[in-house]
PDB file of C-alpha atoms in Angstrom:
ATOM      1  CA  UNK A 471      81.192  24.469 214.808  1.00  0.00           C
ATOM      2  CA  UNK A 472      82.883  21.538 216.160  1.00  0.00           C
ATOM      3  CA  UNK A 473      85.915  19.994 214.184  1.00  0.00           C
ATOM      4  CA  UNK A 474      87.180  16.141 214.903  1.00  0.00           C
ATOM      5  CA  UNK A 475      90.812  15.433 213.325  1.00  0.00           C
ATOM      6  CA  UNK A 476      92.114  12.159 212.544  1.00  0.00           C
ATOM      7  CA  UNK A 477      95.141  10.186 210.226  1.00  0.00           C
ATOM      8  CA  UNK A 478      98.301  11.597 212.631  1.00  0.00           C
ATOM      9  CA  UNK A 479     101.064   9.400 213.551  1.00  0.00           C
ATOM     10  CA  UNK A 480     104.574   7.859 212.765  1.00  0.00           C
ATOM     11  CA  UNK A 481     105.620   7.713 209.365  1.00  0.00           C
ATOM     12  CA  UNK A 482     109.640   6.934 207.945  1.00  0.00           C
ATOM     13  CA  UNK A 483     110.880   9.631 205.702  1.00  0.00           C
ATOM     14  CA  UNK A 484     109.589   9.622 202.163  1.00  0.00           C
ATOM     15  CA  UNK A 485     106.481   7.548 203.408  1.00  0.00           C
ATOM     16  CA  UNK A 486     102.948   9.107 203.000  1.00  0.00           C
ATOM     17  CA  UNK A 487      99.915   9.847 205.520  1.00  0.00           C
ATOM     18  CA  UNK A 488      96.628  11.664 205.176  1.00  0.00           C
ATOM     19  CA  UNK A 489      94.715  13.462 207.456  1.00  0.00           C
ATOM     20  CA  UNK A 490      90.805  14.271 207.990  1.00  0.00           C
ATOM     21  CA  UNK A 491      88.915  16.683 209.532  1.00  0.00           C
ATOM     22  CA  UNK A 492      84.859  16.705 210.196  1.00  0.00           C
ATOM     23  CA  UNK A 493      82.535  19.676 210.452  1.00  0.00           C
ATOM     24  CA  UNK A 494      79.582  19.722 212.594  1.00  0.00           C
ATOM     25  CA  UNK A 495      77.437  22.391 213.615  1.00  0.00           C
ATOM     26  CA  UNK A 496      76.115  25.197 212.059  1.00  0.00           C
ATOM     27  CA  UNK A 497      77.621  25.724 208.800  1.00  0.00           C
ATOM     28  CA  UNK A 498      77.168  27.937 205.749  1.00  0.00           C
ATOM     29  CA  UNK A 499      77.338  27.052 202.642  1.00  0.00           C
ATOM     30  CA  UNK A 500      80.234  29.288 201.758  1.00  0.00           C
ATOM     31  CA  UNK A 501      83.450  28.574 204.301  1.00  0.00           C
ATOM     32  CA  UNK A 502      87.268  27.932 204.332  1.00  0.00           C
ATOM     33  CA  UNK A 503      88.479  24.656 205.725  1.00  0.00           C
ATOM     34  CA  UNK A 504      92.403  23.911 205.917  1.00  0.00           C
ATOM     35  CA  UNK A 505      95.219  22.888 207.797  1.00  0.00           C
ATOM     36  CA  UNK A 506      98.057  24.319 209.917  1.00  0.00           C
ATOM     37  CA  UNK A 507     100.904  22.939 211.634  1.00  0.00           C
ATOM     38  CA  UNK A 508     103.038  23.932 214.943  1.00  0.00           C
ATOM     39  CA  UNK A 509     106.248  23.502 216.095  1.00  0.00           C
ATOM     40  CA  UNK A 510     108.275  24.703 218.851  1.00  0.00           C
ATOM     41  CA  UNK A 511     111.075  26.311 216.136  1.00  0.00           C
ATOM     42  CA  UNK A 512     108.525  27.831 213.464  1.00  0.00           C
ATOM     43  CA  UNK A 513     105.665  28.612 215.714  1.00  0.00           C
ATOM     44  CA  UNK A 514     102.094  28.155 213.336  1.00  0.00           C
ATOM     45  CA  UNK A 515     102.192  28.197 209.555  1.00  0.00           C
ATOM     46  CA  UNK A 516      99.760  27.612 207.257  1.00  0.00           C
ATOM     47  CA  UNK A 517     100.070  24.416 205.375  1.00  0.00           C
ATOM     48  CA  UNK A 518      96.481  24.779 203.076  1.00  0.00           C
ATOM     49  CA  UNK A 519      93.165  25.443 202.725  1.00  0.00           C
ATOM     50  CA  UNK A 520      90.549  25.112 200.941  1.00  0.00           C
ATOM     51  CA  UNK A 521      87.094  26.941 199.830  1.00  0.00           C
ATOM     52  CA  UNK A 522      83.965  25.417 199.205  1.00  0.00           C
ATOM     53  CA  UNK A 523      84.642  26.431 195.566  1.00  0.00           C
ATOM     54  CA  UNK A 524      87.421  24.065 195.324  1.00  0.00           C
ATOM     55  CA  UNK A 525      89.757  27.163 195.368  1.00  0.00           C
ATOM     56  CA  UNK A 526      93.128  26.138 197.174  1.00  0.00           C
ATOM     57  CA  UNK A 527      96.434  28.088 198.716  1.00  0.00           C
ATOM     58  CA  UNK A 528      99.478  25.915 200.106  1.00  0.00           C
ATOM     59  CA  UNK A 529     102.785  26.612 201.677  1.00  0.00           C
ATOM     60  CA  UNK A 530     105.487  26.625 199.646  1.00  0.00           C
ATOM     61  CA  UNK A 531     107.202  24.101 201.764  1.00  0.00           C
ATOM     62  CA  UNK A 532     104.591  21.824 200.851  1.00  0.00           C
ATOM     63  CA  UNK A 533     103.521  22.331 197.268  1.00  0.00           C
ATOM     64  CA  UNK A 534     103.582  19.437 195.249  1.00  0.00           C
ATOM     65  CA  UNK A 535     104.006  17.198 197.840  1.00  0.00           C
ATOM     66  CA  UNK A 536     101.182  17.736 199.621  1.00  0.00           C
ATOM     67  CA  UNK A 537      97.212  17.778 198.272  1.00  0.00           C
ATOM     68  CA  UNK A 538      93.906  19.654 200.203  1.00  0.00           C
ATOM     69  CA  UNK A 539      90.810  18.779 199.345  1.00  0.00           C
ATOM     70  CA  UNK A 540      86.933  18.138 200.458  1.00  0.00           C
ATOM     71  CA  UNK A 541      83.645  16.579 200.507  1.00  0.00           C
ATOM     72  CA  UNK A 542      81.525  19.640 201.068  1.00  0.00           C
ATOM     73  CA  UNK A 543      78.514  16.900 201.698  1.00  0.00           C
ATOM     74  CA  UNK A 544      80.604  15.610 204.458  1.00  0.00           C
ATOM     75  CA  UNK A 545      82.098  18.893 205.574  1.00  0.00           C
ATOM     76  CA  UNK A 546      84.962  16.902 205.849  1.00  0.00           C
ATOM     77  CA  UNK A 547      88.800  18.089 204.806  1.00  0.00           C
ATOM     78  CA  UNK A 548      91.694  16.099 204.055  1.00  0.00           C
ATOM     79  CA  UNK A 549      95.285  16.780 203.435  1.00  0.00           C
ATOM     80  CA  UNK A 550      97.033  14.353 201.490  1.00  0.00           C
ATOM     81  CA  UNK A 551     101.231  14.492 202.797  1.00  0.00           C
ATOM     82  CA  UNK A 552     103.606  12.417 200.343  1.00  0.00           C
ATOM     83  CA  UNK A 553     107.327  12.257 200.301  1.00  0.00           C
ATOM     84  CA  UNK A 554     107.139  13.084 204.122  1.00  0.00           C
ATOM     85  CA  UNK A 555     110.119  15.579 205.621  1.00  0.00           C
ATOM     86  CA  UNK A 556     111.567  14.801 208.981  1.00  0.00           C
ATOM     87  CA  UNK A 557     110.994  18.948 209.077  1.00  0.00           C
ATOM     88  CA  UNK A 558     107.325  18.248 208.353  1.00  0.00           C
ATOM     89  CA  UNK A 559     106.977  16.584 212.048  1.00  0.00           C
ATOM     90  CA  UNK A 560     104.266  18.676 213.536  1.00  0.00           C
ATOM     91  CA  UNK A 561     100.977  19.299 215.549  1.00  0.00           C
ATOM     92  CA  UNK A 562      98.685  20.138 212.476  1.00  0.00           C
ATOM     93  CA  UNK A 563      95.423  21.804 213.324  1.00  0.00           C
ATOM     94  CA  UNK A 564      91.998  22.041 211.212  1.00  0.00           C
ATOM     95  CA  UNK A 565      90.991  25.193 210.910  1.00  0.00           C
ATOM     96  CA  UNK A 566      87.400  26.341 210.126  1.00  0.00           C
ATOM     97  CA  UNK A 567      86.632  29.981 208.448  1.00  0.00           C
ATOM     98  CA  UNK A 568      83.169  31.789 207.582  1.00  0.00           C
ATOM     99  CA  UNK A 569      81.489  34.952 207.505  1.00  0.00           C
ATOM    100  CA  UNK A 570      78.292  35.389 209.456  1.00  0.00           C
ATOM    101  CA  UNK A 571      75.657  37.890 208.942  1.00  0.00           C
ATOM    102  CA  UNK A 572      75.111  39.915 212.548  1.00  0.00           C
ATOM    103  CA  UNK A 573      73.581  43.382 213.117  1.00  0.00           C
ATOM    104  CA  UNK A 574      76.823  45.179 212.570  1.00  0.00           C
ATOM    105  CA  UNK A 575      77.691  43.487 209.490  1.00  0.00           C
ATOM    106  CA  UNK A 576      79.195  40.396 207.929  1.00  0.00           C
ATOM    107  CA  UNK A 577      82.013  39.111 210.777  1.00  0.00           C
ATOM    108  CA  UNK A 578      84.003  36.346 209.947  1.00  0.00           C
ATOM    109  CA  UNK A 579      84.356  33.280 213.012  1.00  0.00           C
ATOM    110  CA  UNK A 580      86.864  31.036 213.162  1.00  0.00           C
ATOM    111  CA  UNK A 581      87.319  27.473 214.919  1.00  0.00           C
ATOM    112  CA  UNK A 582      90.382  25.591 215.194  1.00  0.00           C
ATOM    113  CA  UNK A 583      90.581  21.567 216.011  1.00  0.00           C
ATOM    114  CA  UNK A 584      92.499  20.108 218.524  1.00  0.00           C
ATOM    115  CA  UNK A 585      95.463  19.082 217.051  1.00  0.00           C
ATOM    116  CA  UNK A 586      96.893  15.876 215.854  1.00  0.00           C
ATOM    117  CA  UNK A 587     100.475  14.827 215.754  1.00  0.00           C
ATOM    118  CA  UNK A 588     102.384  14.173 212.740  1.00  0.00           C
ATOM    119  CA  UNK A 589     106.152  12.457 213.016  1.00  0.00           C
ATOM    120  CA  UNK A 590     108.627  11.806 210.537  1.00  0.00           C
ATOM    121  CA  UNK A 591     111.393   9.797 211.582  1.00  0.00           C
ATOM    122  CA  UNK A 592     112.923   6.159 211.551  1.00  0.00           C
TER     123      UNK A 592
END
């Protein structure tokens, strides 16, 4: 699975951004798509995610500011960020989740994007 990010860049505090991610590859129709960010301070944290049932899971640095959601005929994620935090400035990663059937029994793969940079400043 390959994942393509897009929607980073420079945004003044309180402003708003969103982000996208694409799926490609081979993927079943029951995964977990979502978003994490890095910093040098916090290492990674999860910001959310999202199942192809709609069912989501966010920080709690981010609730109610930010929204996850999906086109699962896209395979395509996006996190909507509003009332931006200078402490929000971070790499944030797409993240790709599902279980596949082998031999030994159902093991869950996992795929991570390449990164794109959010920064909240003036």
């Amino acid at each position: 699975v390959q994942l393509v990010e897009s929607g980073g860049g420079l945004v003044q505090p309180g402003g708003s951004l969103t982000l996208s991610c694409a799926a490609s590859g081979r993927i079943l129709s029951v995964n977990t798509m979502g978003w994490y960010r890095h910093t040098a301070g916090n290492g990674r944290e999860l910001v959310a995610t999202i199942t192809t049932a709609g069912t989501t899971n966010y920080a709690d640095s981010v609730t109610g500011r930010f929204t996850i959601s999906r086109d699962n005929v896209k395979n395509t994620v996006y996190l909507q960020m509003n009332s931006l935090e200078p402490e929000d400035t971070a790499i944030y990663s797409c993240n790709f989740k599902q279980d596949v059937a082998t031999i030994e029994g159902m093991n869950r793969v996992e795929y991570w994007g390449k990164g794109t940079l959010v920064t909240v400043s003036t």
